Structure formats: structure tokens, C-alpha cells
Amino acid sequence: MAIPRRVSRLLLLTGAALLILLIVRLLPAHGGGYISSRVIPQRPRVFEGFDPVNPKQFHPATSIKPLPTGSPRKLPRVQAPDEAFKQTPETEKRRQAVRKTFERSFDAYRKYAWMQDEVTPVTGHGKDTFGGWAATLVDSLDTLWIMGFKNEFQQAAEAVSHLDWGHTDSTAINIFETTIRHLGGLLSAYDLSGERMLLDKALELGNMLYAGFDTPNRLPGFWLNFREAANGQLLAGTADPSASPASLCMEFTRLSQLTGDPKFYDATDRVTRFLERVQNDTLLPGMWPTVLDFQHEEAHDSQFTLGALADSLYEYLPKMHALLGGLDDTYERLFRIAMNTAEPHLIFRPMLPGGEDILFSGDYQATGATKLVPRSQHLTCFVGGMLGLGGKLFANETQVTIGEKLARGCGFAYAAFPTGVMPEIFTLMACERRDMCAWDEQAWAKHDDEKLPRGFVNAWDPRYLLRPEAIESIFILYRITGRTDLQDLAWQMFEAIMKSTTTQYANSAIADVRAEEEANKLDSMESFWTAETLKYFYLIFSPPNVISLDEYVLNTEAHPFKRPS
């Protein structure tokens, strides 16, 4: 029986309308009515034998440790009293400037890299660096919410809810990076917004990441290799960065708190117990080396730092104390011992012609003739904020003072270079004593380099990667002290970053902070630019109730988790 022409046309028009509606829903909206025409990449399935939704456990835990129970302890206040903060027209102007920068960066991602991991800020393309699961989008969810982009947040949350962890271009994923960026981003966005679909998506990802702990001793490796996971062949590493398995506890604990399933907390608590067992048996007793043997549960390496490879291991100790409401004193104990060791062995005052009373965190070589290596990193700039937070939580004002000197040291390093931005890794001349530190012109002459500020021995890695650690510590110390000159320092840093990194589309990492040529840009904008750096700049110019440090604790990717009340 033939279909009448009118009915046929109606069916055709209806089908076309539904197709257009589907296409519109799949494409991102842009401020001002723009809709991207980019084709979202289609990704292959992960190794066919691996089920990302319900991974098979070959070495299941014989027991599951529950979360600590009881009423949370009343912890000391972190932030200065509210009356210490004044929101002036100038600070509001600065805050809006940061917000506009974020909007421009996120719009570039939305236009040129939607559902990919990153946008290339010089050439305007998309690229995948973290499994192709829209790292910048997930990482930016809570920034969208905090900065008041509620419509954009809803669009982003809807897009994120359709991510499929079962499809990726990667044969293995970095457990640490996926945890802090993706799992942390989902959990904080849920904590802020209450959008249930974000918690559901976090639970999906948590179940997949839990497979990384399916090793004979239940400690994770650095990678979650899908083929090995499918065949029960995963092993903990023998020389893995100590920070990687040791910096999963905040995200896994928060997932257990929100879902009521203790298996995630139990998984990372096993790492904590390993750290506890070996803390005083290392070559620098009290601290953990940069790499650890998680497979044999040993710690024999001779390199120690608060920077790359080890950083967030230490950062998470006071933050876990706050996240658990002080109900497990392990984290306070480990932190006190570690910082009592780090402070005399790794933290130094630089020799400077102006005699500035500031500090930096260096490296320690346990088997070296000269054990302190006065080489610092942008990554170690987080230490000031960590000591400020830990000092307040554990009633140690000396640590708060040291933390402020470290934070100001990083601000000094920014201003010292021609771009107004500090390098990734650099070496300074160290004072023998902190209380007496006279400038030695002859000592400087041995290292004199006209491209370097006086007091700096080298810029071992002269890049600036849009990192957040310096502004992170300055923000935390501002909230702790209420000192407005820290806001001025932050604004000086922000203006310098904008001058050196702004591109046609967004902001780019630069190759050399010692020069200001246009060709200096590296065409890279990692997701932490919108997740961390701009968030901290925004928060330092915001009222104190916007992500209060007494209500939230931020993971190492600046994702705020609610503290128990």
C-alpha cells in the first residue's frame, strides 16, 4: 500500500528535524550563539578483554577497611577572620580580568578542540594527551561553576556525562593524571553543583581506576595497562615516582565518602600504610625518596625533593587530615615527621644582592659530598601553601612563617626575569646560614651569566608552562594572613603572564623566560591552565567565602572537595 504524498513529506520533514536536533545536541554551544562545526573524533575500544565498567579482579582484597567513623574533630581555623578581607573596586576589576581570560581560553577550547584533551593555543587545533577523554573540559567544570558560567557549566556537564571510558586511543593510561584531573574534576563539580550525573560518571571512572590496584600486593603501578589488567598481569612498579601511587588518596577517599563504598578508600589506605612503614628507614629518615619500590615495598633511592616526582605525596598529608575531619591521626604524624626533616635539609635562603629574606625548596642527595642541591623548580612553589595550610591545621605558626617566605620567594623569582615569569627549573647560590646572608660578589663572579638575574646560577629549564604552583601558594598565604600586598604581587604576576603568553586564541607555554620574542611560544596549553592557574588568580581577588579553606580542601589539581562539618 503506497504512503500518501503528504504523509511521506511529513515523515521526511520530521526525520530531518530530529536529525538536526541530534546534531545540535552533540555540538557545543558557544557564547554569542556560535555552534562549532568540528567533527568529534571517534575512538577505538580499549583492549577487548578489559571491561572498564566492571573490571575483573584477579587479586581481590581479602578485607576492606571502612572509612573512619565518629564525629569530625573541630579543626583550627585556616583563613583569617572575614573582617581581614576587603573587596574593593580594584580587586573586583582584577577578578573580572581573570574571568575574561578564562572565558577566552575556554572558548578557544570549545571552538577548536571540543571533546579532545587540549587546544593548541598558537595554531588553533585539538590534541589528545590524556586518553582522549576531554581533559580540559572535565578539568574546567568546577572553574566554570566558581566563576559563574552556569549555562556553560550545564552544557559541559551534559557533554561529560556522555564520555565513554571504554573508548580511547591509548593502550594504557597514567593512573595519577587520570585520577587528579578527571576523577578529581568530576567529584569537585558534583560537590559544588549537586549534579547527580557527575557523581555517576565519577563512580564509573573510579571502578575502572580501581583495576589499577589489582596486583598481588594490592599496590598500584604507574600505568593501567588494559591488556595486562584483562589478564591479571598488573604489577606494582619497582621504581615509580613516589607521588604517583601516593597521591590518589584524596580522590578515592572522597569517592568513598560520597558513594558509601569503602573499597576506594581501602585501596589507597594500603599505600598510606606502606609509606608509614618505611618513613624512618630511608636514606633521609623522615622523608621518602623521589622513587619507591612499591612492588617489594622498599625505599632505597638516594634522591629527595619536595618537587617533581614526590611533590603531592607531601601535599596530600595535611589535606587528607582535613578531608577525614581529623579522625585518623596518621596523616598529621607523617606530615610532622616529614616537615621536621625537610625544613633543615631542603629549604634554603638564597644569596641575593638585595638581601631579601625569602626561601626556596631545593633537592637533597643522600650519598653526595654536598647533600643540599640549591636547585629549585616551579613545581616546588606549592610548598609555601602546603606549609601554610599544615601550619594552621596543626597549630605550628613557625611553619606558616616559613610557608610565607617560600611563597614570596617564588613571587621574587617571577619578577627577577625579563618576562616577569619564573623558569621551570633553576639554581641559586645558597646561604650557609639563614640569619646571616651577606652578598658575595666574588662567589657570584664564578657563575656570572649576563642573561641571568644576580644570584641565579642557571636556568636549567627556562620554559614557563602556565603552571599554577606559585599563585597557589600566594593565594593560600593571602587567605591565611589577609595581607593585601600578596594580592598586588599576584596581579603583577598575572599581568606578566598575560604579556608573555597571550596568543591569537588563548595562552601558550613559552620556551624561555629570559627573552620576550614572539617565536618563544610552544603552542601548548595544558588543562591545568583553566583548572588551576586561572582559578587561583580568580580566587585571590574573590571574597573569602568563595571556596573558603575552612569549608573545602583542594586536591593537587585545584579541585575543591567539601570538608566534613
PDB file of N, CA and C in Angstrom, residues 50 58-59 175 209-217 219-221 223-236 295:
ATOM      1  N   PHE A  50      39.153  -6.265  28.364  1.00  0.00           N
ATOM      2  CA  PHE A  50      39.051  -5.456  29.584  1.00  0.00           C
ATOM      3  C   PHE A  50      37.688  -4.781  29.640  1.00  0.00           C
ATOM      4  N   PHE A  58      41.627 -10.166  39.696  1.00  0.00           N
ATOM      5  CA  PHE A  58      42.380 -11.414  39.789  1.00  0.00           C
ATOM      6  C   PHE A  58      43.026 -11.576  41.158  1.00  0.00           C
ATOM      7  N   HIS A  59      43.245 -10.466  41.848  1.00  0.00           N
ATOM      8  CA  HIS A  59      43.850 -10.487  43.185  1.00  0.00           C
ATOM      9  C   HIS A  59      42.961  -9.684  44.137  1.00  0.00           C
ATOM     10  N   ILE A 175      47.611   6.494  35.742  1.00  0.00           N
ATOM     11  CA  ILE A 175      46.612   6.437  36.814  1.00  0.00           C
ATOM     12  C   ILE A 175      46.568   7.751  37.594  1.00  0.00           C
ATOM     13  N   LEU A 209      39.495   2.801  37.409  1.00  0.00           N
ATOM     14  CA  LEU A 209      40.791   3.058  38.027  1.00  0.00           C
ATOM     15  C   LEU A 209      41.100   2.063  39.146  1.00  0.00           C
ATOM     16  N   TYR A 210      40.057   1.550  39.783  1.00  0.00           N
ATOM     17  CA  TYR A 210      40.247   0.561  40.852  1.00  0.00           C
ATOM     18  C   TYR A 210      40.967  -0.672  40.325  1.00  0.00           C
ATOM     19  N   ALA A 211      40.813  -0.936  39.017  1.00  0.00           N
ATOM     20  CA  ALA A 211      41.511  -2.076  38.422  1.00  0.00           C
ATOM     21  C   ALA A 211      43.018  -1.925  38.521  1.00  0.00           C
ATOM     22  N   GLY A 212      43.509  -0.670  38.624  1.00  0.00           N
ATOM     23  CA  GLY A 212      44.943  -0.445  38.749  1.00  0.00           C
ATOM     24  C   GLY A 212      45.529  -0.991  40.039  1.00  0.00           C
ATOM     25  N   PHE A 213      44.690  -1.283  41.025  1.00  0.00           N
ATOM     26  CA  PHE A 213      45.146  -1.838  42.303  1.00  0.00           C
ATOM     27  C   PHE A 213      45.096  -3.364  42.317  1.00  0.00           C
ATOM     28  N   ASP A 214      44.711  -3.973  41.184  1.00  0.00           N
ATOM     29  CA  ASP A 214      44.581  -5.430  41.114  1.00  0.00           C
ATOM     30  C   ASP A 214      45.938  -6.072  40.837  1.00  0.00           C
ATOM     31  N   THR A 215      46.816  -5.941  41.822  1.00  0.00           N
ATOM     32  CA  THR A 215      48.154  -6.522  41.750  1.00  0.00           C
ATOM     33  C   THR A 215      48.318  -7.486  42.925  1.00  0.00           C
ATOM     34  N   PRO A 216      49.342  -8.349  42.900  1.00  0.00           N
ATOM     35  CA  PRO A 216      49.495  -9.321  44.003  1.00  0.00           C
ATOM     36  C   PRO A 216      49.559  -8.698  45.390  1.00  0.00           C
ATOM     37  N   ASN A 217      50.167  -7.500  45.536  1.00  0.00           N
ATOM     38  CA  ASN A 217      50.232  -6.882  46.866  1.00  0.00           C
ATOM     39  C   ASN A 217      49.255  -5.718  47.026  1.00  0.00           C
ATOM     40  N   LEU A 219      49.046  -2.900  45.665  1.00  0.00           N
ATOM     41  CA  LEU A 219      49.563  -1.558  45.461  1.00  0.00           C
ATOM     42  C   LEU A 219      49.615  -1.312  43.954  1.00  0.00           C
ATOM     43  N   PRO A 220      49.284  -0.108  43.501  1.00  0.00           N
ATOM     44  CA  PRO A 220      49.144   0.128  42.065  1.00  0.00           C
ATOM     45  C   PRO A 220      50.466   0.409  41.374  1.00  0.00           C
ATOM     46  N   GLY A 221      50.466   0.208  40.069  1.00  0.00           N
ATOM     47  CA  GLY A 221      51.585   0.635  39.245  1.00  0.00           C
ATOM     48  C   GLY A 221      51.362   2.054  38.760  1.00  0.00           C
ATOM     49  N   TRP A 223      51.071   2.851  35.469  1.00  0.00           N
ATOM     50  CA  TRP A 223      50.156   2.764  34.336  1.00  0.00           C
ATOM     51  C   TRP A 223      49.058   1.755  34.598  1.00  0.00           C
ATOM     52  N   LEU A 224      47.886   2.011  34.065  1.00  0.00           N
ATOM     53  CA  LEU A 224      46.846   0.997  33.968  1.00  0.00           C
ATOM     54  C   LEU A 224      46.879   0.510  32.530  1.00  0.00           C
ATOM     55  N   ASN A 225      47.582  -0.603  32.326  1.00  0.00           N
ATOM     56  CA  ASN A 225      47.691  -1.211  31.004  1.00  0.00           C
ATOM     57  C   ASN A 225      46.488  -2.131  30.817  1.00  0.00           C
ATOM     58  N   PHE A 226      45.664  -1.861  29.810  1.00  0.00           N
ATOM     59  CA  PHE A 226      44.394  -2.575  29.669  1.00  0.00           C
ATOM     60  C   PHE A 226      44.592  -4.061  29.375  1.00  0.00           C
ATOM     61  N   ARG A 227      45.570  -4.404  28.533  1.00  0.00           N
ATOM     62  CA  ARG A 227      45.811  -5.821  28.226  1.00  0.00           C
ATOM     63  C   ARG A 227      46.274  -6.572  29.481  1.00  0.00           C
ATOM     64  N   GLU A 228      47.207  -5.971  30.219  1.00  0.00           N
ATOM     65  CA  GLU A 228      47.683  -6.622  31.441  1.00  0.00           C
ATOM     66  C   GLU A 228      46.576  -6.730  32.473  1.00  0.00           C
ATOM     67  N   ALA A 229      45.741  -5.695  32.577  1.00  0.00           N
ATOM     68  CA  ALA A 229      44.631  -5.735  33.531  1.00  0.00           C
ATOM     69  C   ALA A 229      43.647  -6.836  33.162  1.00  0.00           C
ATOM     70  N   ALA A 230      43.429  -7.042  31.864  1.00  0.00           N
ATOM     71  CA  ALA A 230      42.479  -8.070  31.420  1.00  0.00           C
ATOM     72  C   ALA A 230      42.980  -9.473  31.695  1.00  0.00           C
ATOM     73  N   ASN A 231      44.300  -9.624  31.810  1.00  0.00           N
ATOM     74  CA  ASN A 231      44.888 -10.949  32.010  1.00  0.00           C
ATOM     75  C   ASN A 231      45.451 -11.159  33.413  1.00  0.00           C
ATOM     76  N   GLY A 232      45.192 -10.236  34.315  1.00  0.00           N
ATOM     77  CA  GLY A 232      45.671 -10.378  35.681  1.00  0.00           C
ATOM     78  C   GLY A 232      47.168 -10.252  35.807  1.00  0.00           C
ATOM     79  N   GLN A 233      47.807  -9.464  34.918  1.00  0.00           N
ATOM     80  CA  GLN A 233      49.267  -9.377  34.895  1.00  0.00           C
ATOM     81  C   GLN A 233      49.810  -8.052  35.425  1.00  0.00           C
ATOM     82  N   LEU A 234      48.957  -7.217  35.977  1.00  0.00           N
ATOM     83  CA  LEU A 234      49.441  -5.939  36.513  1.00  0.00           C
ATOM     84  C   LEU A 234      50.336  -6.161  37.730  1.00  0.00           C
ATOM     85  N   LEU A 235      51.395  -5.356  37.815  1.00  0.00           N
ATOM     86  CA  LEU A 235      52.298  -5.395  38.960  1.00  0.00           C
ATOM     87  C   LEU A 235      52.565  -3.962  39.432  1.00  0.00           C
ATOM     88  N   ALA A 236      52.801  -3.806  40.717  1.00  0.00           N
ATOM     89  CA  ALA A 236      53.265  -2.518  41.212  1.00  0.00           C
ATOM     90  C   ALA A 236      54.667  -2.273  40.674  1.00  0.00           C
ATOM     91  N   GLN A 295      56.525  -2.548  44.498  1.00  0.00           N
ATOM     92  CA  GLN A 295      56.327  -3.988  44.328  1.00  0.00           C
ATOM     93  C   GLN A 295      56.920  -4.775  45.493  1.00  0.00           C
TER      94      GLN A 295
END
